[in-house]
CSV table of C-alpha atoms in Angstrom, one decimal:
chain,number,residue,atom,x,y,z
A,1,MET,CA,10.4,23.4,12.1
A,2,TYR,CA,6.9,21.9,11.7
A,3,ASN,CA,6.3,18.4,12.9
A,4,HIS,CA,5.1,16.3,9.8
A,5,GLN,CA,3.7,13.5,11.9
A,6,VAL,CA,0.2,12.6,10.7
A,7,ARG,CA,-2.4,13.4,13.3
A,8,ILE,CA,-4.9,10.6,13.3
A,9,ASP,CA,-7.8,12.6,14.7
A,10,ALA,CA,-7.6,15.1,11.8
A,11,LEU,CA,-7.4,12.4,9.1
A,12,SER,CA,-9.9,9.7,10.3
A,13,THR,CA,-12.8,10.9,8.2
A,14,PHE,CA,-11.0,10.6,4.8
A,15,ARG,CA,-11.9,7.5,2.8
A,16,ILE,CA,-11.1,6.6,-0.8
A,17,HIS,CA,-12.3,3.3,-2.5
A,18,LEU,CA,-9.3,1.0,-3.2
A,19,PHE,CA,-10.9,-0.1,-6.5
A,20,ASP,CA,-10.9,3.5,-7.8
A,21,MET,CA,-7.2,3.9,-7.0
A,22,VAL,CA,-6.3,0.5,-8.5
A,23,CYS,CA,-8.1,1.4,-11.8
A,24,ALA,CA,-6.4,4.9,-11.8
A,25,LEU,CA,-3.0,3.3,-11.5
A,26,SER,CA,-3.7,0.8,-14.2
A,27,THR,CA,-5.0,3.5,-16.5
A,28,ALA,CA,-1.8,5.6,-15.8
A,29,LEU,CA,0.4,2.7,-16.7
A,30,ASP,CA,-1.3,2.2,-20.0
A,31,LEU,CA,-0.2,5.8,-20.9
A,32,LEU,CA,3.3,4.4,-21.4
A,33,ASP,CA,2.1,2.9,-24.7
A,34,PRO,CA,-1.3,3.7,-26.2
A,35,ALA,CA,-0.8,0.6,-28.5
A,36,LEU,CA,-1.5,-1.6,-25.5
A,37,GLY,CA,-4.7,0.1,-24.7
A,38,SER,CA,-6.2,-1.3,-21.5
A,39,HIS,CA,-4.0,-4.4,-21.6
A,40,GLN,CA,-3.8,-4.8,-17.9
A,41,LYS,CA,-7.5,-4.3,-17.2
A,42,ARG,CA,-8.5,-6.7,-20.0
A,43,THR,CA,-6.0,-9.3,-18.7
A,44,CYS,CA,-7.5,-8.9,-15.3
A,45,LEU,CA,-11.0,-9.3,-16.6
A,46,ILE,CA,-10.1,-12.5,-18.5
A,47,ALA,CA,-8.3,-14.0,-15.4
A,48,ALA,CA,-11.2,-13.0,-13.1
A,49,GLN,CA,-13.8,-14.6,-15.4
A,50,ILE,CA,-11.9,-17.8,-15.6
A,51,ALA,CA,-11.2,-17.8,-11.9
A,52,ARG,CA,-14.8,-17.1,-11.0
A,53,ASN,CA,-16.0,-20.0,-13.2
A,54,MET,CA,-13.5,-22.2,-11.3
A,55,ALA,CA,-15.0,-21.1,-8.0
A,56,LEU,CA,-11.6,-20.3,-6.5
A,57,ASN,CA,-11.6,-19.4,-2.8
A,58,ASP,CA,-11.7,-15.8,-1.8
A,59,SER,CA,-8.0,-15.4,-1.1
A,60,ASP,CA,-6.9,-16.9,-4.4
A,61,TYR,CA,-9.5,-14.9,-6.3
A,62,GLN,CA,-8.3,-11.6,-4.7
A,63,ASP,CA,-4.7,-12.5,-5.5
A,64,VAL,CA,-5.5,-13.2,-9.1
A,65,PHE,CA,-7.5,-10.0,-9.6
A,66,GLY,CA,-4.9,-7.8,-7.8
A,67,ALA,CA,-1.9,-9.3,-9.5
A,68,ALA,CA,-3.5,-9.3,-12.9
A,69,ILE,CA,-4.4,-5.7,-13.0
A,70,PHE,CA,-0.8,-4.8,-12.1
A,71,HIS,CA,1.0,-7.6,-13.9
A,72,ASP,CA,3.0,-5.4,-16.3
A,73,ILE,CA,3.7,-2.6,-13.9
A,74,GLY,CA,7.4,-3.3,-14.2
A,75,ALA,CA,7.5,-2.6,-18.0
A,76,ILE,CA,8.3,1.1,-17.4
A,77,GLY,CA,10.3,1.5,-20.5
A,78,LEU,CA,8.5,2.0,-23.8
A,79,GLN,CA,10.6,-0.7,-25.5
A,80,ASP,CA,9.5,-3.2,-22.9
A,81,ARG,CA,5.9,-2.2,-23.3
A,82,LEU,CA,6.0,-2.8,-27.0
A,83,ALA,CA,7.6,-6.2,-26.5
A,84,LEU,CA,4.6,-7.3,-24.6
A,85,LEU,CA,2.5,-7.3,-27.8
A,86,ASP,CA,4.6,-10.2,-29.1
A,87,PHE,CA,2.8,-13.5,-28.4
A,88,GLU,CA,6.1,-15.3,-28.6
A,89,GLU,CA,7.6,-13.2,-25.8
A,90,HIS,CA,11.4,-12.8,-25.4
A,91,ASP,CA,13.1,-12.2,-22.0
A,92,ALA,CA,9.9,-11.2,-20.4
A,93,HIS,CA,11.2,-12.1,-16.9
A,94,ALA,CA,13.0,-8.8,-16.5
A,95,HIS,CA,9.9,-6.7,-16.3
A,96,ALA,CA,8.2,-9.3,-14.2
A,97,HIS,CA,11.1,-9.0,-11.7
A,98,LEU,CA,10.9,-5.3,-11.7
A,99,GLY,CA,7.2,-5.3,-11.2
A,100,ALA,CA,7.5,-7.6,-8.2
A,101,LEU,CA,10.0,-5.2,-6.7
A,102,LEU,CA,7.7,-2.2,-7.2
A,103,LEU,CA,4.7,-4.0,-5.7
A,104,SER,CA,6.8,-5.2,-2.7
A,105,ARG,CA,7.4,-1.5,-1.8
A,106,PHE,CA,3.7,-0.9,-1.1
A,107,PRO,CA,2.3,-2.8,1.9
A,108,GLY,CA,-1.1,-3.0,0.3
A,109,PHE,CA,0.2,-4.7,-2.8
A,110,ASP,CA,3.1,-6.8,-1.5
A,111,ARG,CA,0.9,-9.9,-1.5
A,112,TYR,CA,0.8,-9.7,-5.3
A,113,ALA,CA,4.6,-9.5,-5.8
A,114,ALA,CA,5.3,-13.2,-6.1
A,115,LEU,CA,2.5,-13.8,-8.6
A,116,VAL,CA,3.7,-10.9,-10.8
A,117,ARG,CA,7.3,-12.1,-10.5
A,118,HIS,CA,6.4,-15.4,-12.1
A,119,HIS,CA,3.6,-14.4,-14.5
A,120,HIS,CA,5.6,-15.3,-17.6
A,121,ILE,CA,6.7,-18.8,-16.6
A,122,GLN,CA,5.5,-21.4,-19.0
A,123,TRP,CA,4.0,-24.6,-17.6
A,124,ASN,CA,6.4,-26.9,-19.6
A,125,TYR,CA,4.7,-30.1,-18.6
A,126,GLY,CA,5.1,-29.4,-14.9
A,127,ALA,CA,8.6,-28.0,-14.9
A,128,GLY,CA,7.1,-24.6,-14.6
A,129,ALA,CA,6.1,-25.3,-11.1
A,130,TRP,CA,9.6,-24.0,-10.1
A,131,PHE,CA,11.7,-21.2,-11.4
A,132,GLU,CA,15.3,-20.4,-10.3
A,133,GLY,CA,14.9,-22.5,-7.2
A,134,GLU,CA,11.6,-20.9,-6.2
A,135,THR,CA,8.1,-22.4,-6.1
A,136,VAL,CA,5.9,-20.7,-8.7
A,137,PRO,CA,2.5,-19.7,-7.3
A,138,LEU,CA,-0.1,-21.7,-9.2
A,139,MET,CA,-2.2,-18.5,-9.8
A,140,SER,CA,0.8,-17.0,-11.8
A,141,HIS,CA,0.0,-19.6,-14.5
A,142,LEU,CA,-3.6,-18.3,-14.7
A,143,ILE,CA,-2.3,-14.8,-15.1
A,144,TYR,CA,0.1,-15.9,-17.8
A,145,LEU,CA,-2.7,-17.6,-19.7
A,146,ALA,CA,-5.0,-14.6,-19.4
A,147,ASP,CA,-2.2,-12.3,-20.6
A,148,ARG,CA,-1.6,-14.4,-23.7
A,149,ILE,CA,-5.3,-14.6,-24.5
A,150,GLU,CA,-5.5,-10.8,-24.3
A,151,VAL,CA,-2.6,-10.4,-26.7
A,152,LEU,CA,-4.2,-12.8,-29.2
A,153,ALA,CA,-7.5,-10.9,-28.9
A,154,GLN,CA,-6.0,-7.5,-29.3
A,155,GLY,CA,-6.7,-5.7,-32.6
A,156,GLN,CA,-9.4,-8.1,-33.7
A,157,ASP,CA,-12.2,-6.2,-35.4
A,158,ASN,CA,-14.6,-9.2,-35.1
A,159,ILE,CA,-13.8,-10.8,-31.8
A,160,LEU,CA,-16.6,-13.4,-31.9
A,161,GLY,CA,-15.4,-14.5,-35.3
A,162,ALA,CA,-11.8,-14.7,-34.1
A,163,ALA,CA,-12.6,-16.5,-30.9
A,164,PRO,CA,-12.6,-20.1,-32.2
A,165,GLY,CA,-9.1,-19.5,-33.6
A,166,ILE,CA,-7.8,-18.1,-30.3
A,167,VAL,CA,-9.3,-21.0,-28.4
A,168,GLU,CA,-7.6,-23.5,-30.8
A,169,GLN,CA,-4.2,-21.7,-30.5
A,170,ILE,CA,-4.4,-21.8,-26.7
A,171,CYS,CA,-5.5,-25.4,-26.6
A,172,ASP,CA,-2.6,-26.4,-28.9
A,173,ALA,CA,-0.2,-25.0,-26.2
A,174,SER,CA,-1.9,-26.8,-23.3
A,175,GLY,CA,0.7,-28.5,-21.3
A,176,SER,CA,3.6,-26.9,-23.0
A,177,LYS,CA,3.0,-23.2,-22.5
A,178,PHE,CA,-0.1,-23.3,-20.3
A,179,HIS,CA,-1.3,-25.2,-17.3
A,180,PRO,CA,-4.0,-27.7,-18.5
A,181,LEU,CA,-6.2,-27.0,-15.5
A,182,PHE,CA,-6.6,-23.4,-16.5
A,183,VAL,CA,-6.9,-24.1,-20.3
A,184,GLU,CA,-9.8,-26.4,-19.5
A,185,ALA,CA,-11.5,-23.7,-17.5
A,186,PHE,CA,-10.8,-21.2,-20.2
A,187,CYS,CA,-12.4,-23.4,-22.9
A,188,LYS,CA,-15.6,-23.6,-20.9
A,189,THR,CA,-15.6,-19.8,-20.2
A,190,ALA,CA,-14.9,-19.1,-23.9
A,191,GLN,CA,-18.2,-20.7,-24.9
A,192,GLN,CA,-20.0,-17.5,-23.6
A,193,GLU,CA,-20.2,-14.7,-26.2
A,194,SER,CA,-20.4,-12.3,-23.4
A,195,PHE,CA,-16.9,-13.3,-22.2
A,196,TRP,CA,-15.4,-12.1,-25.5
A,197,LEU,CA,-17.6,-9.0,-25.8
A,198,ASP,CA,-16.8,-7.9,-22.3
A,199,ILE,CA,-13.1,-7.8,-23.1
A,200,PHE,CA,-13.6,-4.8,-25.5
A,201,SER,CA,-16.6,-3.2,-23.8
A,202,ARG,CA,-16.6,0.6,-23.4
A,203,ASN,CA,-17.8,-0.1,-19.9
A,204,LEU,CA,-14.7,-2.1,-18.9
A,205,ASP,CA,-14.2,-0.3,-15.5
A,206,ARG,CA,-17.8,-1.0,-14.6
A,207,ILE,CA,-17.5,-4.7,-15.5
A,208,LEU,CA,-14.3,-4.9,-13.5
A,209,MET,CA,-16.0,-3.2,-10.5
A,210,ASP,CA,-18.7,-5.9,-10.5
A,211,LEU,CA,-16.0,-8.6,-10.4
A,212,ALA,CA,-13.6,-6.8,-8.0
A,213,PRO,CA,-13.0,-8.6,-4.7
A,214,PHE,CA,-12.2,-5.3,-2.9
A,215,ASP,CA,-14.7,-2.8,-4.2
A,216,ASN,CA,-15.9,-2.1,-0.7
A,217,ILE,CA,-12.4,-1.7,0.8
A,218,ASP,CA,-11.4,1.9,1.6
A,219,LEU,CA,-8.1,3.7,2.1
A,220,ASP,CA,-7.6,6.3,4.8
A,221,LEU,CA,-5.5,9.4,4.2
A,222,GLU,CA,-2.3,7.9,5.6
A,223,GLN,CA,-2.7,4.8,3.3
A,224,MET,CA,-3.6,7.1,0.4
A,225,LEU,CA,-0.4,9.0,1.0
A,226,GLN,CA,1.6,5.8,0.8
A,227,PHE,CA,-0.3,5.0,-2.4
A,228,ALA,CA,0.7,8.4,-3.9
A,229,GLN,CA,4.3,7.8,-3.0
A,230,PHE,CA,4.0,4.5,-4.8
A,231,PHE,CA,2.7,6.3,-7.9
A,232,ALA,CA,5.6,8.8,-7.6
A,233,LEU,CA,8.2,6.0,-7.7
A,234,VAL,CA,6.7,4.7,-11.0
A,235,ILE,CA,6.6,8.2,-12.5
A,236,ASP,CA,10.1,9.3,-11.5
A,237,SER,CA,11.9,6.0,-12.1
A,238,ARG,CA,11.8,6.7,-15.9
A,239,SER,CA,14.6,9.4,-15.8
A,240,HIS,CA,17.8,10.0,-13.9
A,241,PHE,CA,17.2,13.7,-14.1
A,242,THR,CA,13.7,13.7,-12.6
A,243,ALA,CA,14.2,10.7,-10.3
A,244,THR,CA,13.3,12.7,-7.2
A,245,HIS,CA,11.3,15.5,-8.7
A,246,SER,CA,7.8,14.4,-7.4
A,247,VAL,CA,8.9,14.0,-3.8
A,248,GLY,CA,10.7,17.4,-4.0
A,249,VAL,CA,7.5,19.1,-5.2
A,250,ALA,CA,5.4,17.2,-2.6
A,251,ILE,CA,7.5,18.2,0.4
A,252,THR,CA,8.0,21.8,-0.8
A,253,ALA,CA,4.3,22.2,-1.3
A,254,GLU,CA,3.4,20.7,2.0
A,255,THR,CA,5.9,22.8,3.9
A,256,ILE,CA,4.6,26.0,2.3
A,257,ALA,CA,1.0,25.0,3.0
A,258,ARG,CA,1.8,24.4,6.7
A,259,HIS,CA,3.3,27.9,7.0
A,260,LEU,CA,0.2,29.3,5.3
A,261,GLN,CA,-1.9,27.6,8.1
A,262,MET,CA,-3.8,25.2,5.9
A,263,SER,CA,-5.5,22.4,7.8
A,264,GLU,CA,-3.8,19.2,8.6
A,265,GLN,CA,-5.9,17.3,6.0
A,266,GLU,CA,-5.2,19.9,3.4
A,267,CYS,CA,-1.5,19.8,4.0
A,268,ILE,CA,-1.4,16.0,3.6
A,269,LYS,CA,-3.6,16.3,0.5
A,270,ILE,CA,-1.3,18.9,-1.1
A,271,ARG,CA,1.7,16.6,-0.4
A,272,MET,CA,-0.3,13.9,-2.2
A,273,ALA,CA,-0.9,16.2,-5.1
A,274,GLY,CA,2.8,16.8,-5.3
A,275,TYR,CA,3.5,13.1,-5.6
A,276,LEU,CA,0.9,12.8,-8.3
A,277,HIS,CA,1.3,16.1,-10.3
A,278,ASP,CA,3.4,14.6,-13.1
A,279,LEU,CA,1.3,11.4,-13.5
A,280,GLY,CA,0.4,12.4,-17.0
A,281,LYS,CA,4.1,12.4,-18.0
A,282,LEU,CA,3.9,8.7,-18.3
A,283,ALA,CA,2.4,9.5,-21.8
A,284,ILE,CA,5.5,11.6,-22.7
A,285,PRO,CA,8.4,9.7,-24.4
A,286,SER,CA,11.4,9.3,-22.2
A,287,GLU,CA,13.7,10.8,-24.8
A,288,TYR,CA,11.8,14.1,-24.4
A,289,ILE,CA,12.6,14.1,-20.7
A,290,GLU,CA,16.2,13.2,-21.3
A,291,ARG,CA,16.8,15.6,-24.1
A,292,GLN,CA,19.8,17.9,-23.6
A,293,GLY,CA,18.7,20.5,-26.1
A,294,ALA,CA,15.4,22.4,-26.5
A,295,LEU,CA,12.3,20.5,-27.6
A,296,GLY,CA,10.7,21.3,-30.9
A,297,GLU,CA,7.3,22.9,-31.2
A,298,GLN,CA,5.5,19.7,-31.9
A,299,GLU,CA,7.3,18.0,-29.0
A,300,MET,CA,6.4,20.8,-26.6
A,301,ALA,CA,2.8,20.6,-27.7
A,302,ARG,CA,2.8,16.9,-26.6
A,303,VAL,CA,4.5,17.7,-23.3
A,304,ARG,CA,1.7,20.3,-22.5
A,305,SER,CA,-0.8,17.5,-22.5
A,306,HIS,CA,0.6,15.9,-19.4
A,307,SER,CA,-1.2,18.0,-16.7
A,308,TYR,CA,-4.5,17.5,-18.5
A,309,LEU,CA,-3.9,13.7,-18.4
A,310,THR,CA,-3.1,14.0,-14.7
A,311,LEU,CA,-6.6,15.4,-14.1
A,312,ASP,CA,-8.2,13.0,-16.5
A,313,ILE,CA,-6.9,10.1,-14.4
A,314,LEU,CA,-7.2,11.5,-10.9
A,315,GLY,CA,-10.6,13.2,-11.6
A,316,ALA,CA,-12.2,9.8,-11.8
A,317,ILE,CA,-11.4,9.1,-8.1
A,318,LYS,CA,-14.3,10.1,-5.8
A,319,GLY,CA,-13.0,12.0,-2.8
A,320,LEU,CA,-9.8,13.2,-4.6
A,321,GLU,CA,-11.3,16.1,-6.5
A,322,ASP,CA,-9.2,18.8,-4.7
A,323,VAL,CA,-6.0,16.7,-5.0
A,324,ALA,CA,-6.7,16.2,-8.7
A,325,GLU,CA,-7.3,19.9,-9.3
A,326,TRP,CA,-4.1,21.0,-7.4
A,327,ALA,CA,-2.0,18.4,-9.2
A,328,ALA,CA,-3.3,19.3,-12.6
A,329,CYS,CA,-2.9,23.1,-12.2
A,330,HIS,CA,0.9,23.2,-11.5
A,331,HIS,CA,1.5,24.8,-14.9
A,332,GLU,CA,-1.3,27.3,-14.7
A,333,ARG,CA,-0.4,31.0,-14.2
A,334,LEU,CA,-2.3,33.9,-12.6
A,335,ASP,CA,-2.3,35.9,-15.9
A,336,GLY,CA,-3.9,33.0,-17.8
A,337,SER,CA,-0.7,32.2,-19.8
A,338,GLY,CA,-0.3,28.8,-18.3
A,339,TYR,CA,-1.7,25.4,-19.5
A,340,PRO,CA,-3.7,23.4,-20.2
A,341,TYR,CA,-6.8,25.4,-19.0
A,342,HIS,CA,-5.4,29.0,-19.1
A,343,ARG,CA,-7.1,29.7,-15.8
A,344,THR,CA,-6.6,33.2,-14.2
A,345,GLY,CA,-6.0,34.2,-10.6
A,346,ALA,CA,-9.7,34.3,-9.8
A,347,GLU,CA,-10.1,30.7,-10.9
A,348,LEU,CA,-7.0,29.3,-9.1
A,349,THR,CA,-7.3,28.0,-5.5
A,350,LEU,CA,-4.6,28.4,-2.9
A,351,GLY,CA,-3.7,24.8,-3.3
A,352,SER,CA,-3.2,25.3,-7.1
A,353,ARG,CA,-1.1,28.4,-6.5
A,354,ILE,CA,1.1,26.6,-4.0
A,355,MET,CA,1.6,23.7,-6.4
A,356,ALA,CA,2.7,26.1,-9.2
A,357,VAL,CA,5.3,27.7,-7.0
A,358,ALA,CA,6.5,24.4,-5.6
A,359,ASP,CA,6.9,22.9,-9.1
A,360,VAL,CA,9.0,25.8,-10.4
A,361,TYR,CA,11.1,26.1,-7.3
A,362,THR,CA,11.9,22.3,-7.2
A,363,ALA,CA,12.6,22.1,-10.9
A,364,LEU,CA,15.0,25.1,-10.9
A,365,THR,CA,17.0,23.6,-8.0
A,366,GLU,CA,17.4,20.3,-9.8
A,367,ASP,CA,20.1,19.3,-12.4
A,368,ARG,CA,18.6,18.8,-15.8
A,369,PRO,CA,20.2,17.5,-19.0
A,370,TYR,CA,20.4,21.1,-20.4
A,371,ARG,CA,21.6,22.9,-17.3
A,372,PRO,CA,22.8,22.5,-13.7
A,373,GLY,CA,20.5,23.2,-10.7
A,374,LEU,CA,20.4,26.8,-9.4
A,375,SER,CA,20.9,27.9,-5.8
A,376,PRO,CA,17.8,28.5,-3.7
A,377,ILE,CA,18.6,32.3,-3.6
A,378,ALA,CA,18.9,32.4,-7.4
A,379,VAL,CA,15.6,30.5,-7.7
A,380,LEU,CA,13.9,33.0,-5.4
A,381,ASP,CA,15.1,35.8,-7.7
A,382,SER,CA,13.5,33.9,-10.7
A,383,LEU,CA,10.3,33.4,-8.7
A,384,HIS,CA,10.1,37.1,-7.8
A,385,GLU,CA,10.4,38.0,-11.5
A,386,LEU,CA,7.5,35.6,-12.3
A,387,ALA,CA,5.5,37.3,-9.5
A,388,GLN,CA,6.2,40.7,-10.9
A,389,GLN,CA,5.0,39.5,-14.3
A,390,GLY,CA,1.7,38.5,-12.7
A,391,LYS,CA,2.3,34.7,-13.2
A,392,LEU,CA,2.9,33.3,-9.7
A,393,ASP,CA,1.3,34.2,-6.4
A,394,PRO,CA,3.5,36.7,-4.5
A,395,GLN,CA,2.1,35.7,-1.1
A,396,VAL,CA,3.1,32.0,-1.7
A,397,ILE,CA,6.6,33.2,-2.8
A,398,ALA,CA,6.9,35.5,0.2
A,399,THR,CA,6.0,32.5,2.5
A,400,LEU,CA,8.6,30.4,0.8
A,401,LYS,CA,11.2,33.1,1.2
A,402,ALA,CA,10.4,33.7,4.9
A,403,ASN,CA,10.7,30.0,5.6
A,404,LEU,CA,13.4,29.1,3.1
A,405,SER,CA,15.6,27.2,5.6
A,406,ASP,CA,12.6,25.1,6.7
A,407,VAL,CA,11.6,24.3,3.1
A,408,GLU,CA,15.1,23.5,2.0
A,409,THR,CA,15.9,21.3,4.9
A,410,ALA,CA,12.7,19.3,4.3
A,411,ARG,CA,13.1,19.2,0.5
A,412,VAL,CA,16.8,18.2,0.5
A,413,ARG,CA,16.3,15.5,3.2
A,414,ALA,CA,13.3,14.0,1.3
A,415,GLN,CA,15.0,14.1,-2.1
A,416,ASN,CA,18.2,12.6,-0.8
A,417,GLN,CA,16.3,9.8,0.9
A,418,GLU,CA,14.3,9.1,-2.2
A,419,GLY,CA,17.5,9.1,-4.3
A,420,MET,CA,19.1,6.5,-2.0
A,421,ASP,CA,15.9,4.4,-2.1
A,422,LEU,CA,15.9,4.6,-5.9
A,423,ILE,CA,19.6,3.6,-6.2
A,424,GLU,CA,18.8,0.6,-4.0
A,425,PHE,CA,15.7,-0.2,-6.0
A,426,TRP,CA,17.6,-0.2,-9.3
A,427,GLN,CA,20.5,-2.2,-7.9
A,428,LEU,CA,18.0,-4.9,-7.0
A,429,ALA,CA,16.3,-4.5,-10.4
A,430,THR,CA,19.6,-5.1,-12.3
A,431,GLN,CA,20.1,-8.4,-10.4
A,432,ALA,CA,17.3,-10.0,-12.3
């Protein structure tokens, strides 16, 4: 059995910009509903511009920026995402509670949990300083204001022409919905045409980077692995049937990679790729994933876009190029019959080949709406058939077979632990 303890000496040279990861996660969450566009990023920009003009201290500014860019992370369901478009929001606290729970699971983002938890509390002439016996962080009221401004601005084809009406509507709700301190600061900020034009700029990420309080903060490989696990929780929490799929692929791929003598850093990166490989599935309707029967031709065509979207998001992160490639190629086949790039064996790296085998192996062992999971031996038979057809790498499959006990022990343990963690998570979520 291999020791999975991270060796610090082998990982110390790895660095990824935190801002790049934050933007990638925000982009991925917006896949849940294209109608929202870049709602979280635009809300963050609005909040940051107001906060900067108020000359907030560094700690408050970082809290506002970080919480705003993730404020709707709890709206995992499509219906919840669509409800966010309604300016007169209804029962918005459920997704805020869920978002706080998600953020509290990642040490780097737990500081934002309380702000997200309360970001839909109306000021109500001071009564909004408390909610359900808890003190509401003052900056939650700024995020709420920014969120509602973005909703009012959304869909405007002449934002400068619409701006006076938006300002008037916000001012009319000062004291009732919104904290007067932040409304006053917004009214001053709104006098700048650039404020409104920035909201819908094609260079939104660049503008945010200029405002970000942590653009020079890096993540090492161990922190990045935690971040990838955090991504996986968001991806897999949408379906009971795929609730532990990402962690299963991650551990299976890493264990195979270790037996193929890949380096320590490569092994950790391939585990990361496993956690992230289905990131693009956030754009796929939940009902497709839960479907008990076969998907139609048009539905399958949409499903085939998910691995492309995975690369589209991860490819923007400098330093994760190999992780992005391995994650995105999990449906590629050696004979070129895979998707979305139809790469052949000569074009597929070892990491990509391992990911393809790990994904098929994990998926076939899992229960799905349309069939029960297969035994590991039965799955190996299926993998051998795919190898004989020239689709999957026979060396990777042979390594899996030779070390099946090791792979199965690691996979089952990891998926069982993730399953228990998800049960606990959803129990807490339903207590909202």
